[in-house]
Short mmCIF file of C-alpha atoms in Angstrom, two decimals:
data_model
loop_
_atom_site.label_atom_id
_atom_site.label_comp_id
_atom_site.label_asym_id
_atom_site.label_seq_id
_atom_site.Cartn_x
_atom_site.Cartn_y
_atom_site.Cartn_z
CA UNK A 688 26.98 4.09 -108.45
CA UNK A 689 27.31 4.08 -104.58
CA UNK A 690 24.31 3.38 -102.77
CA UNK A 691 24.66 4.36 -99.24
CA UNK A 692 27.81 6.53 -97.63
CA UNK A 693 29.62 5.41 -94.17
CA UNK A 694 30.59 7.64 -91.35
CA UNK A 695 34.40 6.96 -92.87
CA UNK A 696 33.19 8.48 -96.08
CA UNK A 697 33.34 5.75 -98.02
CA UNK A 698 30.94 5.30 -100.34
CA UNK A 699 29.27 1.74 -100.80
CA UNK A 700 28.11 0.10 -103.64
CA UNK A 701 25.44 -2.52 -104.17
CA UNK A 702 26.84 -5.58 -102.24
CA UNK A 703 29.82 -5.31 -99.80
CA UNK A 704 31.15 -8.84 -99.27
CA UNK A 705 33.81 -9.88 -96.71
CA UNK A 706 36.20 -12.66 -97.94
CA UNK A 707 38.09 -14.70 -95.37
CA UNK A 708 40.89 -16.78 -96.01
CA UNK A 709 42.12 -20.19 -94.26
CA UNK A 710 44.89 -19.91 -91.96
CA UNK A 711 43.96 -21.67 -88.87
CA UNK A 712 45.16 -19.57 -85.76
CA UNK A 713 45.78 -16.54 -88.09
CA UNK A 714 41.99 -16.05 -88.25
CA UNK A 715 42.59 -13.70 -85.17
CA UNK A 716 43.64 -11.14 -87.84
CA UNK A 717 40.29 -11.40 -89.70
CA UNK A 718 38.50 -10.70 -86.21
CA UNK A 719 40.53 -8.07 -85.66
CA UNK A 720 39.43 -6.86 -89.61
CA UNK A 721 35.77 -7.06 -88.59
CA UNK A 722 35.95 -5.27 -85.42
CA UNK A 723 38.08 -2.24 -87.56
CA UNK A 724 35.07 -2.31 -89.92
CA UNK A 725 32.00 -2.14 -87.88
CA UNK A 726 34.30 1.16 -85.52
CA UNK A 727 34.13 2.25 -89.46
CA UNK A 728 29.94 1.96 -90.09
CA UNK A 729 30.95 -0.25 -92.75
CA UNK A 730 27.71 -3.11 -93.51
CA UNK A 731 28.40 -6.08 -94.89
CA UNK A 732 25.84 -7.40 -97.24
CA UNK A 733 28.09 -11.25 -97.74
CA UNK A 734 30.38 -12.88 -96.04
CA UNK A 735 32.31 -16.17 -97.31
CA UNK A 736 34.93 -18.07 -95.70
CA UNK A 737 36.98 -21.28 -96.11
CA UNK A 738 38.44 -23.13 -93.00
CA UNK A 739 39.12 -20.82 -90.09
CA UNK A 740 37.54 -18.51 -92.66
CA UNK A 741 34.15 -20.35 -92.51
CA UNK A 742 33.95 -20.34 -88.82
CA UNK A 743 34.76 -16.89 -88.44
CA UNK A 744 32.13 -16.07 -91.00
CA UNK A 745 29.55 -18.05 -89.55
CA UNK A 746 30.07 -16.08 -86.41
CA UNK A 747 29.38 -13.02 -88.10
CA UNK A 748 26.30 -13.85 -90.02
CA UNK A 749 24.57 -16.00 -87.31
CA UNK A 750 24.86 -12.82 -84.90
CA UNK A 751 23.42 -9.58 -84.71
CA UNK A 752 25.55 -6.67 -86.38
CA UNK A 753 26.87 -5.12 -82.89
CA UNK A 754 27.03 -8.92 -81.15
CA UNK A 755 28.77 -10.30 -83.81
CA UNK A 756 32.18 -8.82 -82.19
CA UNK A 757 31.64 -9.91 -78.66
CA UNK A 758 30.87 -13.51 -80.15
CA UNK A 759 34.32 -13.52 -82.08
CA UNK A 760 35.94 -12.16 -79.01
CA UNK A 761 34.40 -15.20 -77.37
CA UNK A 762 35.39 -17.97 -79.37
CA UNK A 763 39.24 -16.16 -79.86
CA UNK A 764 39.55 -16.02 -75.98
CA UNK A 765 37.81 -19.77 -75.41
CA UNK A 766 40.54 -21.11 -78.26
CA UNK A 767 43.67 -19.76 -76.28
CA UNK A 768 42.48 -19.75 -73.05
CA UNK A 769 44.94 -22.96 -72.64
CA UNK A 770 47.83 -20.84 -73.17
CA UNK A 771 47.22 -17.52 -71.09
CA UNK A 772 49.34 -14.36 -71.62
CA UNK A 773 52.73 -14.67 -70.11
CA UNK A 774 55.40 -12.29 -69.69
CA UNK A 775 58.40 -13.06 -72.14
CA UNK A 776 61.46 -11.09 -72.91
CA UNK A 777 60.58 -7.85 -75.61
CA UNK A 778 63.15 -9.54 -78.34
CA UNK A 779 62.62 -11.97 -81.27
CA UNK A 780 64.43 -14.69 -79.80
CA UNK A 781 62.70 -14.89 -76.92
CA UNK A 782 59.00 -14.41 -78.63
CA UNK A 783 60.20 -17.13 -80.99
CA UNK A 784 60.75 -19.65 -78.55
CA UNK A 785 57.47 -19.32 -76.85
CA UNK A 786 55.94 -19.19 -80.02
CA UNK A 787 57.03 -22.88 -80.54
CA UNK A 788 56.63 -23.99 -77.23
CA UNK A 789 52.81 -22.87 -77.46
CA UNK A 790 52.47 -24.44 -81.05
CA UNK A 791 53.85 -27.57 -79.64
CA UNK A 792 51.33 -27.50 -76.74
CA UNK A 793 48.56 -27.80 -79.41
CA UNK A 794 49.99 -30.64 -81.20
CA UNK A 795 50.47 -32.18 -77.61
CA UNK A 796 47.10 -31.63 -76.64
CA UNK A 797 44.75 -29.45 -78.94
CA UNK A 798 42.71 -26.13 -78.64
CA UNK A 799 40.03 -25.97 -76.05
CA UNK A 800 36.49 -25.34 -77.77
CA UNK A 801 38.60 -26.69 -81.37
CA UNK A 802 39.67 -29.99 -81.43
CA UNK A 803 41.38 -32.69 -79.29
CA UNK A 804 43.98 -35.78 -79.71
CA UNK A 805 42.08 -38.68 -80.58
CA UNK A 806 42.11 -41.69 -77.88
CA UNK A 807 42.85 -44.17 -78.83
CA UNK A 808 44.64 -43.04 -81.94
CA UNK A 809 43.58 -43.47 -85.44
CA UNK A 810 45.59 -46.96 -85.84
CA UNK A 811 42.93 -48.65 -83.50
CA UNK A 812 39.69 -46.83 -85.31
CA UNK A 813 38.18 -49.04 -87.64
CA UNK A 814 39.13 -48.68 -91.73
CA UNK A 815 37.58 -46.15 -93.44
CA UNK A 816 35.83 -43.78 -90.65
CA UNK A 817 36.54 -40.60 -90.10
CA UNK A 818 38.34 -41.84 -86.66
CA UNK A 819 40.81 -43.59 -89.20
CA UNK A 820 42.04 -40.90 -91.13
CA UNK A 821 42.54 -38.12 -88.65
CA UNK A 822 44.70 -37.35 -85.75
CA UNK A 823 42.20 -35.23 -84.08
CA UNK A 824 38.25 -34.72 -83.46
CA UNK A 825 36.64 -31.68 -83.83
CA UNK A 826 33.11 -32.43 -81.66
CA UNK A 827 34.24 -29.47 -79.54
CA UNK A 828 33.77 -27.20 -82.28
CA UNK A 829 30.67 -28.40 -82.49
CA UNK A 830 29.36 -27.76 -79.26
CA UNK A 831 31.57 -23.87 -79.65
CA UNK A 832 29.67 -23.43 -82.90
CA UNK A 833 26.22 -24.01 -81.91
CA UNK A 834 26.64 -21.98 -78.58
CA UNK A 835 28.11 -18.85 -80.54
CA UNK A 836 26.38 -19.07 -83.93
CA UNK A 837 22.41 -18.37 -84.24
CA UNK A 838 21.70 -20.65 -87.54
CA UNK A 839 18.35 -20.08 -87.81
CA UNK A 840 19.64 -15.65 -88.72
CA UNK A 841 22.47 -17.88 -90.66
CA UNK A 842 19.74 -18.83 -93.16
CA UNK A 843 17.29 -16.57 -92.88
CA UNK A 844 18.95 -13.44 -91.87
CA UNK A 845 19.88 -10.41 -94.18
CA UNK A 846 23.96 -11.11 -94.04
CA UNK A 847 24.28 -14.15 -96.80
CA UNK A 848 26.84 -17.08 -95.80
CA UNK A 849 29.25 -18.92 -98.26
CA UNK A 850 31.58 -21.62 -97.48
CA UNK A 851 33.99 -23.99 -99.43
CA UNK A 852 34.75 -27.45 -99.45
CA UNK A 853 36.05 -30.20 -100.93
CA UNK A 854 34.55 -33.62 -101.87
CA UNK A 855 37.00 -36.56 -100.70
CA UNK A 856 36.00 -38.89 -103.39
CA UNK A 857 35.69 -37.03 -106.64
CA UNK A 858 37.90 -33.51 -105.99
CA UNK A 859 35.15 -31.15 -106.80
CA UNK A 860 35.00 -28.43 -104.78
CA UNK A 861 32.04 -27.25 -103.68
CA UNK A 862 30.05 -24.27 -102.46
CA UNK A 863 27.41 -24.78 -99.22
CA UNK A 864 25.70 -20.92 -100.04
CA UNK A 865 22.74 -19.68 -97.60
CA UNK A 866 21.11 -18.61 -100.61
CA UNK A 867 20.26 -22.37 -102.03
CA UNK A 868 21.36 -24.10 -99.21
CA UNK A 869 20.58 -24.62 -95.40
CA UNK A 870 24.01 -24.42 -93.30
CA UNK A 871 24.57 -25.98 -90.16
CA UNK A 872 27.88 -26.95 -88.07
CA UNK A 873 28.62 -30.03 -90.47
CA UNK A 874 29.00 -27.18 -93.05
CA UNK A 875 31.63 -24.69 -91.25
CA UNK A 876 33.42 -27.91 -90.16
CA UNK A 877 33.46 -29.49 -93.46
CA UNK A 878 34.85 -26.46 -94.66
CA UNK A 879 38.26 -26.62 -92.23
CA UNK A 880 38.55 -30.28 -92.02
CA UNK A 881 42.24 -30.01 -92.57
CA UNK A 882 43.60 -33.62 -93.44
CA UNK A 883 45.31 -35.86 -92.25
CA UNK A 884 45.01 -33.72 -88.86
CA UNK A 885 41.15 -33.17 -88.66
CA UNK A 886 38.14 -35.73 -89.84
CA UNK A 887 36.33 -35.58 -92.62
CA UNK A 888 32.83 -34.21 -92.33
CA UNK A 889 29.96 -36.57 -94.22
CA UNK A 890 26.92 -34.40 -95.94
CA UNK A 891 24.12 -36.03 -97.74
CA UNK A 892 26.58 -39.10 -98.28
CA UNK A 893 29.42 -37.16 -99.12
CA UNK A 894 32.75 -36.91 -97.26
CA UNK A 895 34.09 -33.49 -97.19
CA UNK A 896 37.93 -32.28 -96.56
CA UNK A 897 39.28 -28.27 -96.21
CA UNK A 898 38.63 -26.30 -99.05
CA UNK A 899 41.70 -24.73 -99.18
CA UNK A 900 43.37 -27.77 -100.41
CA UNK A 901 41.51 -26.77 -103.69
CA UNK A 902 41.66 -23.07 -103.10
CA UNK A 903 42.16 -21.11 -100.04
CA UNK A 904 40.10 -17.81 -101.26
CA UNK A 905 36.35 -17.70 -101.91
CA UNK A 906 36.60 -14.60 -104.00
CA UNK A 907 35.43 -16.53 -107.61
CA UNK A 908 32.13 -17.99 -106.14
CA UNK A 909 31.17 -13.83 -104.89
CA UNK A 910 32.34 -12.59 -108.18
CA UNK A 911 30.20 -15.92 -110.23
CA UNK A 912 27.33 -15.34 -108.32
CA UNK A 913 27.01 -11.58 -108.07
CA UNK A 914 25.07 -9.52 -110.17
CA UNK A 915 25.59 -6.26 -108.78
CA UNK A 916 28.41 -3.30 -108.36
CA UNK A 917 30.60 -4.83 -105.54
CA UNK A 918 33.34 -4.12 -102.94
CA UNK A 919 34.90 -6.62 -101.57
CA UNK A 920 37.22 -6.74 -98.79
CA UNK A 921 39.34 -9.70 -98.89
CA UNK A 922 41.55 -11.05 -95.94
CA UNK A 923 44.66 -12.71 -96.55
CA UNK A 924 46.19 -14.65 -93.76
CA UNK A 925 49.72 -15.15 -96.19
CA UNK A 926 51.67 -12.13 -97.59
CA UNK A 927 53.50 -13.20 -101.34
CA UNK A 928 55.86 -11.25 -100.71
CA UNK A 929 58.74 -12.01 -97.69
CA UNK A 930 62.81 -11.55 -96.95
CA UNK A 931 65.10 -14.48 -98.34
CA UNK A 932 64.94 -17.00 -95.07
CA UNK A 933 67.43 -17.70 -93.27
CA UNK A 934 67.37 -20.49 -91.66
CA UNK A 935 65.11 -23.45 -91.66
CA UNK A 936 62.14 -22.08 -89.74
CA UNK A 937 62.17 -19.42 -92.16
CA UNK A 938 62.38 -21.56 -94.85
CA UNK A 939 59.33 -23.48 -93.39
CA UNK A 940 57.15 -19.84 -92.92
CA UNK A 941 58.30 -18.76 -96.53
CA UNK A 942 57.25 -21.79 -98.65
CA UNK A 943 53.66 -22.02 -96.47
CA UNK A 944 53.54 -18.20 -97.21
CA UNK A 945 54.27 -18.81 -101.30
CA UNK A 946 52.01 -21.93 -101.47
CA UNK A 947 49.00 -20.49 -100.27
CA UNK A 948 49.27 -16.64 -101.46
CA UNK A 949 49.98 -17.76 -105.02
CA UNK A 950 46.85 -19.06 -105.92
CA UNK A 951 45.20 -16.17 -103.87
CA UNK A 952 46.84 -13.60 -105.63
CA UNK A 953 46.54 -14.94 -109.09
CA UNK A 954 43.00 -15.43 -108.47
CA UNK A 955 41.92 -12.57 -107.21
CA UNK A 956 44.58 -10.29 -110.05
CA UNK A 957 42.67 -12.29 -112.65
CA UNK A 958 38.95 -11.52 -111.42
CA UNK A 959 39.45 -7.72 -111.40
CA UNK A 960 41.73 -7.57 -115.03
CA UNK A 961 38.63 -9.90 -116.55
CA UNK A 962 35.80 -7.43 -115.05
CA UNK A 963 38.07 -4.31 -116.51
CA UNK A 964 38.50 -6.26 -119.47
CA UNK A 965 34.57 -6.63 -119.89
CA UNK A 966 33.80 -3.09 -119.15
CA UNK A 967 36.11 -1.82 -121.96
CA UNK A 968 34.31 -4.29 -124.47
CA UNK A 969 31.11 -2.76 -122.57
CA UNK A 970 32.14 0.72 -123.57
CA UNK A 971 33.44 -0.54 -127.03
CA UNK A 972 29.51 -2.26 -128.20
CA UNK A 973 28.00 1.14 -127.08
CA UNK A 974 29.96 3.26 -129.92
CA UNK A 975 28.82 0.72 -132.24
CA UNK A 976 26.74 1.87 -135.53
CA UNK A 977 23.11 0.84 -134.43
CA UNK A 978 22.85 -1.27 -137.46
CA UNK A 979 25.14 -3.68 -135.74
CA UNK A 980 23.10 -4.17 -132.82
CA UNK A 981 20.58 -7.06 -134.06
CA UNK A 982 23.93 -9.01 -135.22
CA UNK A 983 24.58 -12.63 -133.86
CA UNK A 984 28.05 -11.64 -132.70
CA UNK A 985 27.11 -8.62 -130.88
CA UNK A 986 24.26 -10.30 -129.22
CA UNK A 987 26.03 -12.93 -128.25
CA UNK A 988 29.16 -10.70 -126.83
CA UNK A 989 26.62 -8.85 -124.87
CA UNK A 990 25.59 -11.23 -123.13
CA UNK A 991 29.30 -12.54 -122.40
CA UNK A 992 29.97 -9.15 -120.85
CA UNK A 993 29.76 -8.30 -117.50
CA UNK A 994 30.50 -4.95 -117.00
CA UNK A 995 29.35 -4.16 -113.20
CA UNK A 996 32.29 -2.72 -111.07
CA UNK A 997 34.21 -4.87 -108.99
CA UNK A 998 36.51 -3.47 -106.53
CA UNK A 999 38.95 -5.46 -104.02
CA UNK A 1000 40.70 -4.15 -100.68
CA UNK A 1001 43.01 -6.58 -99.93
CA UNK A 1002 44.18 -6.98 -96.40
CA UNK A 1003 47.11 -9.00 -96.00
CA UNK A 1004 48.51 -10.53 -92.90
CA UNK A 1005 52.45 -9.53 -92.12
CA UNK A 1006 53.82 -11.67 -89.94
CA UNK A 1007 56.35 -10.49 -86.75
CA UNK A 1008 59.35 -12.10 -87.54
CA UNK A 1009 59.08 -14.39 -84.62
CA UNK A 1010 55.97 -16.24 -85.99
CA UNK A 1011 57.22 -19.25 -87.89
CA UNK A 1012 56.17 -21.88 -90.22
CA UNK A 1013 54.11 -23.03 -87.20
CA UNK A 1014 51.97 -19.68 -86.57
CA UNK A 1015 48.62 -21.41 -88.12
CA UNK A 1016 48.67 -23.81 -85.33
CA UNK A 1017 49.91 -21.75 -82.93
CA UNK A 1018 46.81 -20.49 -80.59
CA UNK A 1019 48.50 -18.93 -77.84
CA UNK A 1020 46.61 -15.66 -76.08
CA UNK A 1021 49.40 -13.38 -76.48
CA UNK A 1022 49.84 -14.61 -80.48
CA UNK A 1023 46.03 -14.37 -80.49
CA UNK A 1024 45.76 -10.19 -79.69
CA UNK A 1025 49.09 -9.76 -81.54
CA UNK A 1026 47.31 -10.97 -84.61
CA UNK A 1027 43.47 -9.20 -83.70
CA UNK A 1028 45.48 -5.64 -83.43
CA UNK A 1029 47.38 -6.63 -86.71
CA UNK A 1030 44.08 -6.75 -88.19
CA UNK A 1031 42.39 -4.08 -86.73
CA UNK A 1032 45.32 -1.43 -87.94
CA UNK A 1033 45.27 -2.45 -90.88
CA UNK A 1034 41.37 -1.86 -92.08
CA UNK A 1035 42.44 1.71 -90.17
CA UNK A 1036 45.71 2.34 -92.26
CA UNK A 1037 43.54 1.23 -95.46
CA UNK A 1038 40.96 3.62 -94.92
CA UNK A 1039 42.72 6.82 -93.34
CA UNK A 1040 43.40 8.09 -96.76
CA UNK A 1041 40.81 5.74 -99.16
CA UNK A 1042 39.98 8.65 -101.85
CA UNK A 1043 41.15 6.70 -104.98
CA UNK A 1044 39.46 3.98 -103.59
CA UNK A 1045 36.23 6.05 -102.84
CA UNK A 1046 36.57 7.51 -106.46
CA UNK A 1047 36.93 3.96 -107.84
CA UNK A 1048 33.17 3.27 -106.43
CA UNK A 1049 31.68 6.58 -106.44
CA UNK A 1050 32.70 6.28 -110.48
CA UNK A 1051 31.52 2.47 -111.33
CA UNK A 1052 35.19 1.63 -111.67
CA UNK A 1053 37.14 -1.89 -111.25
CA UNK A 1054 40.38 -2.15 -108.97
CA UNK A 1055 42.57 -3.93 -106.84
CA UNK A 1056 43.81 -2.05 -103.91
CA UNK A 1057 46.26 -3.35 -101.22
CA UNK A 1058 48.22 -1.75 -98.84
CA UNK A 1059 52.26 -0.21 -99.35
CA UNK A 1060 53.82 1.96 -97.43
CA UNK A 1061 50.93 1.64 -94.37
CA UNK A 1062 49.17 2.95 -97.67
CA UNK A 1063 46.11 2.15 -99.65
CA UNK A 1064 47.15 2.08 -103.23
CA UNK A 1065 45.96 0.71 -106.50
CA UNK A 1066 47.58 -2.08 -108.50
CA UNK A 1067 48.37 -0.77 -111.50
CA UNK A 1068 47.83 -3.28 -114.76
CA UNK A 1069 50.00 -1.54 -117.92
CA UNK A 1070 47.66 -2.99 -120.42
CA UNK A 1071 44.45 -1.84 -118.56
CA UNK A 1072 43.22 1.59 -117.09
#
């Protein structure tokens, strides 16, 4: 049952979480997200990020509620303040072009605040160092993080922190969660160390690369570790769906698009069919003769079953059709408040008319809702109601 109602009548459940997706310079759109949901009196009780995910995340969670979106604007403006606003011709082509020219810029020379070329290059760096193995260093972020990102409210604040990673050595991706653990910058950093172009991050002894090379969603660890009725708001940086390319940028923009939306999507589908599978079996042990209650079986199903509701909003990023393959590196400031106002309309489109999605949670329900049609709309599963 909702606990607590915002001005955009929505009601809220136990535990709101925000979920934010790697995507490099498409993390404008998850700013942009924020922003929409704080105009909306929405509160955030979690908020868990990988890569440009984690940063933005930490952002949120080491600042105070109404801070939190001056801070993002901050950091958004200081990361494309090398490539100012220019005017360019109001057609594809011409959007395109600078587009590349701007993404080309960063290779050339990095993202102020971010990360720079490495002098001298990684061939000269001694074997087995993070210099080695990376084309870039990311001590700027660093010094961005710690000026924009209170980490003393990180880890003791009310807004808990999640971030992935994974370990070089073994594979295993891992969790860094404010609720066990104590995050710093190594953490965020760890968590978007994208190989072979950014360094490795060591913790405790352990090197640490991007999580998203494992997966680019933290949606399982807030569904594993919650034990409450949740809504969860989940911001995808790569649509699954997208027009036959072509030509070879498009070709480049449609495979990054498939490769890292498919394991979002089937993740996330699968979370929300298991939690409505549960609460049918829930509903099922409840008609059962009391006799059967003390049996081995039942006990032991019961305690299989979790049957608390679980709803998702997801929030997908829809590219202009002049951002390429190349619009995850590409930090320009025009790019940069294209992508914020992409995000910001689309928590407003999602919630102008959010009544089955305010019944869902008002009733103890599980869904998936995205947007069609500039609509919010559930996903419908045939075998499941």
């Amino acid at each position: 049952m909702p606990r607590r109602a915002a001005p955009a009548a929505l009601p809220l459940p136990d535990l709101v979480v925000l979920v934010l997706q790697g995507g490099g310079a498409l993390g404008a759109f998850q700013a942009g997200v924020y922003e929409a949901m704080i105009d909306l009196g929405i509160e955030l009780d979690w908020v868990a990020g990988i890569s440009i995910g984690a940063v933005n995340a930490a952002i949120i969670a080491g600042n105070p509620r109404d801070a939190a979106v001056g801070k993002l604007r901050e950091f958004w403006n200081g990361v494309s303040s090398a490539m100012p606003s220019l005017p360019v011709a109001d057609n594809d082509w011409a959007r395109e072009w600078a587009h590349m020219v701007a993404a080309g810029q960063v290779m050339a020379f990095g993202v102020p605040g971010f990360f720079t070329p490495r002098f001298p290059p990684p061939s000269f760096a001694e074997r087995q160092t993070p210099e080695a193995v990376s084309f870039y260093d990311t001590k700027p972020l660093v010094e961005t993080l710690n000026r924009l990102v209170d980490w003393d409210r990180v880890n003791n604040g009310k807004v808990r922190l999640s971030v992935g990673a994974v370990a070089v050595e073994t594979g295993n991706f891992r969790y860094f969660d404010t609720k066990v653990d104590t995050i710093d910058a190594r953490h965020i950093l760890a968590s978007g160390a994208l190989p072979p172009g950014l360094p490795p991050v060591e913790i405790d002894g352990t090197w640490y690369w991007d999580g998203g090379l494992v997966s680019n969603t933290p949606l399982e660890h807030v569904v594993d570790a919650a034990h409450e009725d949740m809504l969860v708001f989940q911001v995808d940086l790569f649509p699954a769906r997208g027009d036959r390319p072509h030509d070879m940028e498009e070709a480049w923009s449609r495979e990054k698009d498939i490769r890292y939306s498919s394991r979002t999507r089937r993740i996330s589908d699968g979370l929300v069919r298991r939690r409505k599978e549960h609460q049918l079996i829930d509903r099922m042990l409840k008609k059962l003769p009391a006799e059967y209650a003390d049996l081995p079986e039942v006990k032991a199903v019961k305690k299989m079953v979790d049957s608390k509701a679980l709803n998702v909003v997801q929030l997908i990023h829809q590219p202009p059709k002049w951002q390429t393959g190349a619009r995850d590196f590409e930090f320009s400031r025009s790019t940069m408040e294209v992508n914020w106002a992409l995000g910001h309309q689309a928590v407003e489109a999602a919630m102008k008319d959010g009544h089955l999605l305010a019944k869902s949670v008002a009733e103890g329900r599980s869904g998936s809702f995205a947007l069609q049609a500039n609509m919010l709309k559930p996903k419908i599963d045939p075998d499941i109601n």
